[in-house]
Amino acid sequence: QVQLAESGGGLVKPGGSLRLSCAVSGFTFSDYYMSWIRQAPGKGLEWVSYISSTSTYTDYADSVKGRFTISRDNAKNSLYLQMSSLRAEDTAVYYCARGSGSSHHPFLTWGQGTLVTVSS
Amino acid sequence: EIVLTQSPGTLSLSPGERATLSCRASQSVSGSYLAWYQQKPGQAPRLLIYGASSRATGIPDRFSGSGSGTDFTLTISRLEPEDFAVYYCQQYGSSPWTFGQGTKVEIK
């Protein structure tokens, strides 16, 4: 079955960097757009970024543009989020999610999330 | 940026009752690219509805979505105990993709 597993979260100081990973299985990874979505503690959902199936297209929320970079390795069935210049307001559970083959896609399947805490 | 406003904030109902959740967009959602998700405490969200009215795989037919333009509705025809959760709408027609603030459906 379709599975997504995030890793790489943890405690980081303001201004620091962190790289999140999402390992997927159960579907042809290279056929799908993928996204990162986050949820601050006790808050709602915020879309962060997406990447197209062949990495040709990416898009970011204004709140992370210039600080976060999304990437993927289709040979390794893995999605990544490189986060830098981290701020306290980046503290959240980060979910990876599978889209579809189109740029306009809902989030079909979600991982269980990884917690990122930005604090001194 | 399209702002999605969900109402009510909290809905208190009993099992077996009908739930009607609203999602209003600040501007028209192109292509009816509107989705609904369910989230239970400590769990990841789950896709219920996409394209405003299409049920995702495995979603019971008591869940239905409707609407277009700026006004969308999620209806749960008869609440089951497992349906008490938070529900979010989300538009994926215009970047940045945005979510509503959520509606909590709680047991009365």
Short mmCIF file of N, CA, C and O in Angstrom, two decimals, chain A residues 9-96:
data_model
loop_
_atom_site.label_atom_id
_atom_site.label_comp_id
_atom_site.label_asym_id
_atom_site.label_seq_id
_atom_site.Cartn_x
_atom_site.Cartn_y
_atom_site.Cartn_z
N GLY A 9 13.37 15.59 11.41
CA GLY A 9 12.95 16.66 12.31
C GLY A 9 13.78 16.68 13.58
O GLY A 9 14.54 15.75 13.86
N GLY A 10 13.62 17.74 14.36
CA GLY A 10 14.35 17.84 15.62
C GLY A 10 14.39 19.28 16.10
O GLY A 10 13.69 20.15 15.59
N LEU A 11 15.23 19.50 17.09
CA LEU A 11 15.40 20.82 17.69
C LEU A 11 16.56 21.54 17.01
O LEU A 11 17.66 20.98 16.88
N VAL A 12 16.33 22.76 16.59
CA VAL A 12 17.36 23.56 15.92
C VAL A 12 17.27 25.00 16.43
O VAL A 12 16.18 25.47 16.76
N LYS A 13 18.39 25.66 16.49
CA LYS A 13 18.42 27.05 16.95
C LYS A 13 17.98 28.01 15.85
O LYS A 13 18.14 27.72 14.66
N PRO A 14 17.43 29.14 16.24
CA PRO A 14 17.08 30.16 15.23
C PRO A 14 18.28 30.49 14.36
O PRO A 14 19.40 30.63 14.88
N GLY A 15 18.03 30.59 13.07
CA GLY A 15 19.09 30.83 12.12
C GLY A 15 19.74 29.57 11.60
O GLY A 15 20.54 29.62 10.64
N GLY A 16 19.42 28.44 12.18
CA GLY A 16 20.02 27.17 11.78
C GLY A 16 19.37 26.55 10.57
O GLY A 16 18.45 27.11 9.97
N SER A 17 19.86 25.36 10.23
CA SER A 17 19.38 24.64 9.05
C SER A 17 18.99 23.22 9.42
O SER A 17 19.47 22.67 10.43
N LEU A 18 18.14 22.64 8.58
CA LEU A 18 17.69 21.27 8.78
C LEU A 18 17.24 20.73 7.44
O LEU A 18 16.72 21.47 6.61
N ARG A 19 17.45 19.43 7.22
CA ARG A 19 16.98 18.80 5.99
C ARG A 19 16.00 17.69 6.34
O ARG A 19 16.36 16.75 7.05
N LEU A 20 14.79 17.81 5.82
CA LEU A 20 13.79 16.78 6.01
C LEU A 20 13.79 15.83 4.82
O LEU A 20 14.06 16.24 3.69
N SER A 21 13.48 14.57 5.10
CA SER A 21 13.36 13.56 4.05
C SER A 21 12.00 12.89 4.14
O SER A 21 11.39 12.83 5.21
N CYS A 22 11.56 12.39 3.01
CA CYS A 22 10.30 11.64 2.94
C CYS A 22 10.54 10.44 2.03
O CYS A 22 10.77 10.61 0.83
N ALA A 23 10.51 9.26 2.61
CA ALA A 23 10.69 8.03 1.84
C ALA A 23 9.32 7.46 1.49
O ALA A 23 8.46 7.36 2.37
N VAL A 24 9.15 7.12 0.23
CA VAL A 24 7.84 6.65 -0.20
C VAL A 24 7.92 5.24 -0.76
O VAL A 24 8.98 4.79 -1.22
N SER A 25 6.78 4.55 -0.73
CA SER A 25 6.67 3.22 -1.31
C SER A 25 5.22 2.96 -1.66
O SER A 25 4.32 3.67 -1.21
N GLY A 26 5.01 1.96 -2.51
CA GLY A 26 3.65 1.56 -2.85
C GLY A 26 3.05 2.25 -4.06
O GLY A 26 1.89 1.99 -4.40
N PHE A 27 3.81 3.13 -4.70
CA PHE A 27 3.33 3.76 -5.93
C PHE A 27 4.54 4.20 -6.75
O PHE A 27 5.67 4.24 -6.24
N THR A 28 4.30 4.56 -8.00
CA THR A 28 5.38 4.99 -8.89
C THR A 28 5.69 6.45 -8.62
O THR A 28 5.05 7.35 -9.16
N PHE A 29 6.66 6.66 -7.75
CA PHE A 29 7.00 7.99 -7.24
C PHE A 29 7.22 8.99 -8.37
O PHE A 29 6.76 10.13 -8.29
N SER A 30 7.89 8.56 -9.41
CA SER A 30 8.28 9.48 -10.49
C SER A 30 7.10 9.98 -11.32
O SER A 30 7.27 10.82 -12.19
N ASP A 31 5.89 9.48 -11.06
CA ASP A 31 4.71 9.92 -11.80
C ASP A 31 3.96 11.07 -11.12
O ASP A 31 3.04 11.63 -11.71
N TYR A 32 4.34 11.40 -9.88
CA TYR A 32 3.50 12.27 -9.08
C TYR A 32 4.19 13.55 -8.62
O TYR A 32 5.37 13.57 -8.26
N TYR A 33 3.41 14.64 -8.61
CA TYR A 33 3.79 15.83 -7.88
C TYR A 33 3.82 15.47 -6.39
O TYR A 33 3.02 14.65 -5.93
N MET A 34 4.69 16.15 -5.66
CA MET A 34 4.79 15.95 -4.22
C MET A 34 4.83 17.31 -3.52
O MET A 34 5.30 18.29 -4.09
N SER A 35 4.34 17.32 -2.30
CA SER A 35 4.27 18.57 -1.54
C SER A 35 4.72 18.38 -0.11
O SER A 35 4.76 17.26 0.41
N TRP A 36 5.06 19.50 0.51
CA TRP A 36 5.26 19.60 1.96
C TRP A 36 4.19 20.54 2.50
O TRP A 36 3.93 21.61 1.92
N ILE A 37 3.59 20.13 3.60
CA ILE A 37 2.59 20.93 4.30
C ILE A 37 2.99 20.92 5.78
O ILE A 37 3.52 19.92 6.27
N ARG A 38 2.76 22.01 6.49
CA ARG A 38 3.12 22.05 7.89
C ARG A 38 1.95 22.48 8.76
O ARG A 38 0.99 23.07 8.28
N GLN A 39 2.09 22.16 10.05
CA GLN A 39 1.05 22.48 11.02
C GLN A 39 1.71 22.87 12.33
O GLN A 39 2.31 22.02 13.01
N ALA A 40 1.63 24.14 12.67
CA ALA A 40 2.17 24.61 13.94
C ALA A 40 1.37 24.00 15.09
O ALA A 40 0.19 23.66 14.91
N PRO A 41 1.97 23.84 16.25
CA PRO A 41 1.27 23.21 17.38
C PRO A 41 -0.06 23.86 17.67
O PRO A 41 -0.14 25.08 17.89
N GLY A 42 -1.13 23.07 17.64
CA GLY A 42 -2.47 23.56 17.95
C GLY A 42 -3.09 24.45 16.89
O GLY A 42 -4.15 25.04 17.13
N LYS A 43 -2.45 24.53 15.72
CA LYS A 43 -2.93 25.43 14.66
C LYS A 43 -3.41 24.66 13.44
O LYS A 43 -3.45 23.42 13.44
N GLY A 44 -3.76 25.40 12.41
CA GLY A 44 -4.24 24.80 11.17
C GLY A 44 -3.11 24.41 10.23
O GLY A 44 -1.93 24.44 10.58
N LEU A 45 -3.50 24.06 9.02
CA LEU A 45 -2.57 23.55 8.03
C LEU A 45 -2.08 24.68 7.13
O LEU A 45 -2.83 25.59 6.79
N GLU A 46 -0.82 24.59 6.73
CA GLU A 46 -0.22 25.57 5.82
C GLU A 46 0.58 24.83 4.76
O GLU A 46 1.53 24.11 5.08
N TRP A 47 0.21 25.01 3.49
CA TRP A 47 1.01 24.45 2.40
C TRP A 47 2.36 25.17 2.35
O TRP A 47 2.42 26.40 2.48
N VAL A 48 3.43 24.42 2.15
CA VAL A 48 4.78 24.97 2.14
C VAL A 48 5.37 25.02 0.74
O VAL A 48 5.89 26.05 0.30
N SER A 49 5.31 23.88 0.02
CA SER A 49 5.99 23.81 -1.26
C SER A 49 5.51 22.59 -2.03
O SER A 49 5.06 21.61 -1.44
N TYR A 50 5.65 22.66 -3.39
CA TYR A 50 5.45 21.46 -4.20
C TYR A 50 6.55 21.36 -5.26
O TYR A 50 7.21 22.34 -5.58
N ILE A 51 6.69 20.15 -5.78
CA ILE A 51 7.65 19.89 -6.84
C ILE A 51 6.99 18.96 -7.85
O ILE A 51 6.24 18.04 -7.46
N SER A 52 7.24 19.19 -9.12
CA SER A 52 6.65 18.36 -10.16
C SER A 52 7.36 17.01 -10.23
O SER A 52 8.41 16.80 -9.62
N SER A 53 6.79 16.12 -11.00
CA SER A 53 7.27 14.74 -11.04
C SER A 53 8.72 14.63 -11.51
O SER A 53 9.47 13.77 -11.04
N THR A 54 9.12 15.52 -12.44
CA THR A 54 10.49 15.47 -12.96
C THR A 54 11.35 16.62 -12.44
O THR A 54 12.41 16.91 -12.98
N SER A 55 10.88 17.30 -11.40
CA SER A 55 11.59 18.42 -10.76
C SER A 55 11.63 19.68 -11.60
O SER A 55 12.32 20.62 -11.25
N THR A 56 10.90 19.69 -12.72
CA THR A 56 10.90 20.86 -13.59
C THR A 56 10.27 22.08 -12.92
O THR A 56 10.74 23.20 -13.10
N TYR A 57 9.22 21.85 -12.18
CA TYR A 57 8.47 22.95 -11.57
C TYR A 57 8.48 22.83 -10.05
O TYR A 57 8.31 21.75 -9.50
N THR A 58 8.69 23.97 -9.41
CA THR A 58 8.55 24.05 -7.95
C THR A 58 7.79 25.33 -7.62
O THR A 58 7.72 26.27 -8.42
N ASP A 59 7.21 25.34 -6.44
CA ASP A 59 6.51 26.53 -5.97
C ASP A 59 6.60 26.54 -4.45
O ASP A 59 6.72 25.48 -3.82
N TYR A 60 6.55 27.75 -3.88
CA TYR A 60 6.72 27.91 -2.45
C TYR A 60 5.73 28.92 -1.88
O TYR A 60 5.34 29.88 -2.57
N ALA A 61 5.36 28.72 -0.63
CA ALA A 61 4.63 29.75 0.09
C ALA A 61 5.55 30.95 0.31
O ALA A 61 6.77 30.79 0.46
N ASP A 62 4.97 32.13 0.34
CA ASP A 62 5.77 33.34 0.53
C ASP A 62 6.55 33.28 1.84
O ASP A 62 7.66 33.82 1.95
N SER A 63 5.98 32.62 2.85
CA SER A 63 6.59 32.58 4.17
C SER A 63 7.92 31.82 4.19
O SER A 63 8.71 31.98 5.13
N VAL A 64 8.18 31.00 3.18
CA VAL A 64 9.42 30.21 3.17
C VAL A 64 10.27 30.48 1.94
O VAL A 64 11.39 29.95 1.84
N LYS A 65 9.76 31.26 1.00
CA LYS A 65 10.47 31.50 -0.25
C LYS A 65 11.85 32.11 0.04
O LYS A 65 11.97 33.05 0.83
N GLY A 66 12.87 31.56 -0.60
CA GLY A 66 14.23 32.04 -0.40
C GLY A 66 14.95 31.39 0.77
O GLY A 66 16.17 31.55 0.91
N ARG A 67 14.22 30.67 1.60
CA ARG A 67 14.84 30.00 2.77
C ARG A 67 14.75 28.47 2.66
O ARG A 67 15.62 27.77 3.17
N PHE A 68 13.70 27.98 2.04
CA PHE A 68 13.48 26.54 1.91
C PHE A 68 13.67 26.13 0.45
O PHE A 68 13.34 26.89 -0.47
N THR A 69 14.18 24.91 0.25
CA THR A 69 14.33 24.35 -1.09
C THR A 69 13.80 22.93 -1.11
O THR A 69 14.24 22.09 -0.32
N ILE A 70 12.88 22.68 -2.02
CA ILE A 70 12.33 21.34 -2.18
C ILE A 70 13.09 20.63 -3.29
O ILE A 70 13.51 21.26 -4.28
N SER A 71 13.29 19.33 -3.14
CA SER A 71 13.94 18.54 -4.17
C SER A 71 13.48 17.10 -4.06
O SER A 71 12.81 16.72 -3.08
N ARG A 72 13.84 16.30 -5.04
CA ARG A 72 13.46 14.89 -5.03
C ARG A 72 14.50 14.07 -5.75
O ARG A 72 15.25 14.59 -6.60
N ASP A 73 14.57 12.79 -5.41
CA ASP A 73 15.43 11.84 -6.10
C ASP A 73 14.55 10.67 -6.50
O ASP A 73 14.21 9.83 -5.65
N ASN A 74 14.14 10.64 -7.76
CA ASN A 74 13.21 9.59 -8.20
C ASN A 74 13.84 8.20 -8.15
O ASN A 74 13.15 7.21 -7.98
N ALA A 75 15.15 8.14 -8.27
CA ALA A 75 15.83 6.83 -8.21
C ALA A 75 15.78 6.25 -6.79
O ALA A 75 15.82 5.03 -6.62
N LYS A 76 15.69 7.15 -5.82
CA LYS A 76 15.67 6.72 -4.42
C LYS A 76 14.27 6.80 -3.81
O LYS A 76 14.10 6.56 -2.61
N ASN A 77 13.28 7.15 -4.62
CA ASN A 77 11.90 7.30 -4.12
C ASN A 77 11.84 8.21 -2.90
O ASN A 77 11.21 7.89 -1.87
N SER A 78 12.52 9.34 -3.00
CA SER A 78 12.63 10.22 -1.84
C SER A 78 12.39 11.68 -2.19
O SER A 78 12.78 12.15 -3.26
N LEU A 79 11.76 12.36 -1.25
CA LEU A 79 11.48 13.79 -1.33
C LEU A 79 12.24 14.47 -0.22
O LEU A 79 12.40 13.90 0.87
N TYR A 80 12.67 15.71 -0.46
CA TYR A 80 13.46 16.42 0.54
C TYR A 80 12.97 17.85 0.70
O TYR A 80 12.35 18.43 -0.19
N LEU A 81 13.26 18.41 1.88
CA LEU A 81 13.02 19.82 2.13
C LEU A 81 14.23 20.36 2.89
O LEU A 81 14.45 20.00 4.05
N GLN A 82 15.03 21.17 2.22
CA GLN A 82 16.17 21.82 2.86
C GLN A 82 15.69 23.15 3.44
O GLN A 82 15.18 24.00 2.70
N MET A 83 15.83 23.28 4.74
CA MET A 83 15.35 24.47 5.43
C MET A 83 16.54 25.22 6.02
O MET A 83 17.36 24.63 6.72
N SER A 84 16.61 26.51 5.75
CA SER A 84 17.69 27.32 6.30
C SER A 84 17.12 28.62 6.87
O SER A 84 15.95 28.92 6.68
N SER A 85 17.97 29.36 7.58
CA SER A 85 17.54 30.61 8.24
C SER A 85 16.25 30.38 9.01
O SER A 85 15.30 31.17 8.92
N LEU A 86 16.22 29.31 9.78
CA LEU A 86 14.99 28.93 10.47
C LEU A 86 14.62 29.93 11.55
O LEU A 86 15.48 30.53 12.20
N ARG A 87 13.31 30.10 11.69
CA ARG A 87 12.74 31.05 12.65
C ARG A 87 11.83 30.29 13.62
O ARG A 87 11.37 29.19 13.31
N ALA A 88 11.51 30.94 14.72
CA ALA A 88 10.61 30.31 15.69
C ALA A 88 9.28 29.96 15.06
O ALA A 88 8.68 28.92 15.38
N GLU A 89 8.82 30.79 14.14
CA GLU A 89 7.52 30.56 13.50
C GLU A 89 7.53 29.40 12.51
O GLU A 89 6.48 29.04 11.98
N ASP A 90 8.69 28.81 12.27
CA ASP A 90 8.77 27.60 11.44
C ASP A 90 8.52 26.34 12.26
O ASP A 90 8.47 25.24 11.70
N THR A 91 8.40 26.49 13.56
CA THR A 91 8.12 25.34 14.43
C THR A 91 6.78 24.73 14.04
O THR A 91 5.75 25.41 14.04
N ALA A 92 6.80 23.44 13.71
CA ALA A 92 5.59 22.78 13.21
C ALA A 92 5.87 21.30 12.98
O ALA A 92 7.02 20.87 12.94
N VAL A 93 4.79 20.56 12.81
CA VAL A 93 4.89 19.22 12.24
C VAL A 93 4.88 19.39 10.73
O VAL A 93 4.01 20.08 10.18
N TYR A 94 5.85 18.77 10.07
CA TYR A 94 5.96 18.86 8.62
C TYR A 94 5.52 17.52 8.02
O TYR A 94 6.06 16.46 8.36
N TYR A 95 4.54 17.61 7.12
CA TYR A 95 4.02 16.44 6.44
C TYR A 95 4.46 16.46 4.97
O TYR A 95 4.43 17.52 4.33
N CYS A 96 4.82 15.30 4.44
CA CYS A 96 4.93 15.18 2.99
C CYS A 96 3.63 14.56 2.49
O CYS A 96 2.95 13.82 3.22
#
